[in-house]
Amino acid sequence: MLARLRVALRHAVPTTDDAVFETGKLKIDFARRQVTLADQEVKLTPTEYAILKYLVAHAGKVVTHQQLLREVWGTQYQNESQYVRVYVGQLRQKLERDPARPRYIITEPGVGYRLRTDEM
């Protein structure tokens, strides 16, 4: 019973399916499952989209590697932080003008990532 409750809470995202999230030139339409950057559609894998959706749900807050692993891959992958690094790198390649100097997905050294929400 507690495990089911944890799963239900884990999947409870504060955004609704008909919500649209925007920051800078990045726009995510959850109802259509569409991501656009400067009005150009960005194709994401299901895993990349799940990471981005979780970051949006916690926009402006630091999300740890363990949180992302647990929410996207499941509890059995909590020690596989390289998965997060690889997929965040792929997201940055698709979303950032200069992935080496990200504007949207900011690294919090030794902790995780933060989705920047202020206007750029």
C-alpha positions as MATLAB code, in Angstrom:
seq = 'MLARLRVALRHAVPTTDDAVFETGKLKIDFARRQVTLADQEVKLTPTEYAILKYLVAHAGKVVTHQQLLREVWGTQYQNESQYVRVYVGQLRQKLERDPARPRYIITEPGVGYRLRTDEM';
ca = [
       0.000    0.000    0.000;
       2.775    2.440    0.902;
       4.663    1.586   -2.283;
       1.587    2.371   -4.379;
       1.113    5.637   -2.538;
       4.758    6.576   -3.173;
       4.368    5.820   -6.882;
       1.185    7.882   -7.073;
       2.883   10.813   -5.346;
       5.933   10.465   -7.545;
       3.809   10.752  -10.673;
       1.790   13.675   -9.333;
       3.316   16.594  -11.248;
       2.151   20.108  -10.377;
       1.654   20.947  -14.053;
      -1.588   19.896  -15.720;
      -1.730   18.161  -19.079;
      -3.166   21.272  -20.720;
      -0.501   23.609  -19.309;
       2.135   25.427  -21.312;
       5.470   26.297  -19.728;
       7.620   29.095  -21.134;
      10.989   30.516  -20.187;
      13.002   32.631  -22.561;
      12.587   31.136  -26.056;
      11.819   27.656  -24.685;
       8.161   26.575  -24.737;
       6.723   23.231  -23.613;
       3.120   22.354  -24.430;
       2.246   19.401  -22.186;
      -1.110   18.665  -23.830;
       0.548   18.222  -27.221;
       3.822   16.895  -25.758;
       5.602   19.437  -27.900;
       8.811   21.316  -27.161;
       9.751   24.383  -29.184;
      12.779   26.636  -29.070;
      12.521   29.993  -30.851;
       9.352   28.677  -32.575;
      11.205   25.645  -33.967;
      10.041   22.206  -32.816;
      12.634   20.196  -30.900;
      12.404   16.411  -31.111;
      13.102   14.735  -27.762;
      13.352   11.082  -26.828;
      10.882    9.845  -24.197;
      13.662    9.889  -21.574;
      14.778   13.418  -22.477;
      11.162   14.580  -22.314;
      10.672   12.910  -18.910;
      13.759   14.667  -17.533;
      12.635   18.023  -18.920;
       9.111   17.538  -17.578;
      10.474   16.774  -14.108;
      12.753   19.822  -14.229;
       9.788   21.980  -15.256;
       7.722   20.605  -12.374;
      10.507   21.810  -10.068;
      11.526   24.881  -12.074;
      13.857   27.226  -10.234;
      14.692   24.579   -7.625;
      17.686   22.285   -7.475;
      16.901   18.721   -8.533;
      19.434   16.129   -7.417;
      20.835   13.359   -9.585;
      19.125   10.841   -7.301;
      15.733   12.521   -7.699;
      15.998   12.395  -11.482;
      17.177    8.790  -11.452;
      14.359    7.722   -9.155;
      11.659    9.591  -11.096;
      12.784    8.816  -14.647;
      14.489    5.407  -14.401;
      13.197    4.017  -11.088;
      14.681    3.182   -7.708;
      16.905    0.378   -9.015;
      19.000    2.993  -10.903;
      19.687    5.414   -8.025;
      23.451    4.870   -8.189;
      23.757    5.375  -11.955;
      24.376    9.138  -12.018;
      26.183    8.893  -15.369;
      22.765    8.234  -16.983;
      21.604   11.674  -15.873;
      24.791   13.363  -17.065;
      24.526   11.778  -20.519;
      20.860   12.655  -21.020;
      21.205   16.181  -19.663;
      24.110   16.623  -22.082;
      21.851   15.478  -24.930;
      19.109   17.869  -23.790;
      21.583   20.721  -23.731;
      22.717   19.885  -27.269;
      19.100   20.230  -28.406;
      17.989   23.186  -26.258;
      21.011   25.394  -25.744;
      22.596   27.738  -28.255;
      25.962   27.059  -26.572;
      25.759   23.785  -24.593;
      29.063   24.590  -22.875;
      27.427   27.696  -21.363;
      23.832   26.613  -20.719;
      21.068   29.163  -20.232;
      18.218   26.809  -19.347;
      19.553   23.706  -17.587;
      22.076   24.913  -15.031;
      24.469   22.541  -13.246;
      24.613   22.805   -9.481;
      28.080   21.284   -8.873;
      28.027   18.185   -6.712;
      24.233   18.302   -6.354;
      22.269   18.202   -9.610;
      20.507   20.589  -11.962;
      18.211   23.593  -11.923;
      15.864   24.707  -14.708;
      16.312   28.433  -14.968;
      13.029   30.316  -15.145;
      14.042   33.941  -15.338;
      13.835   35.821  -18.616;
      17.019   35.611  -20.678;
];
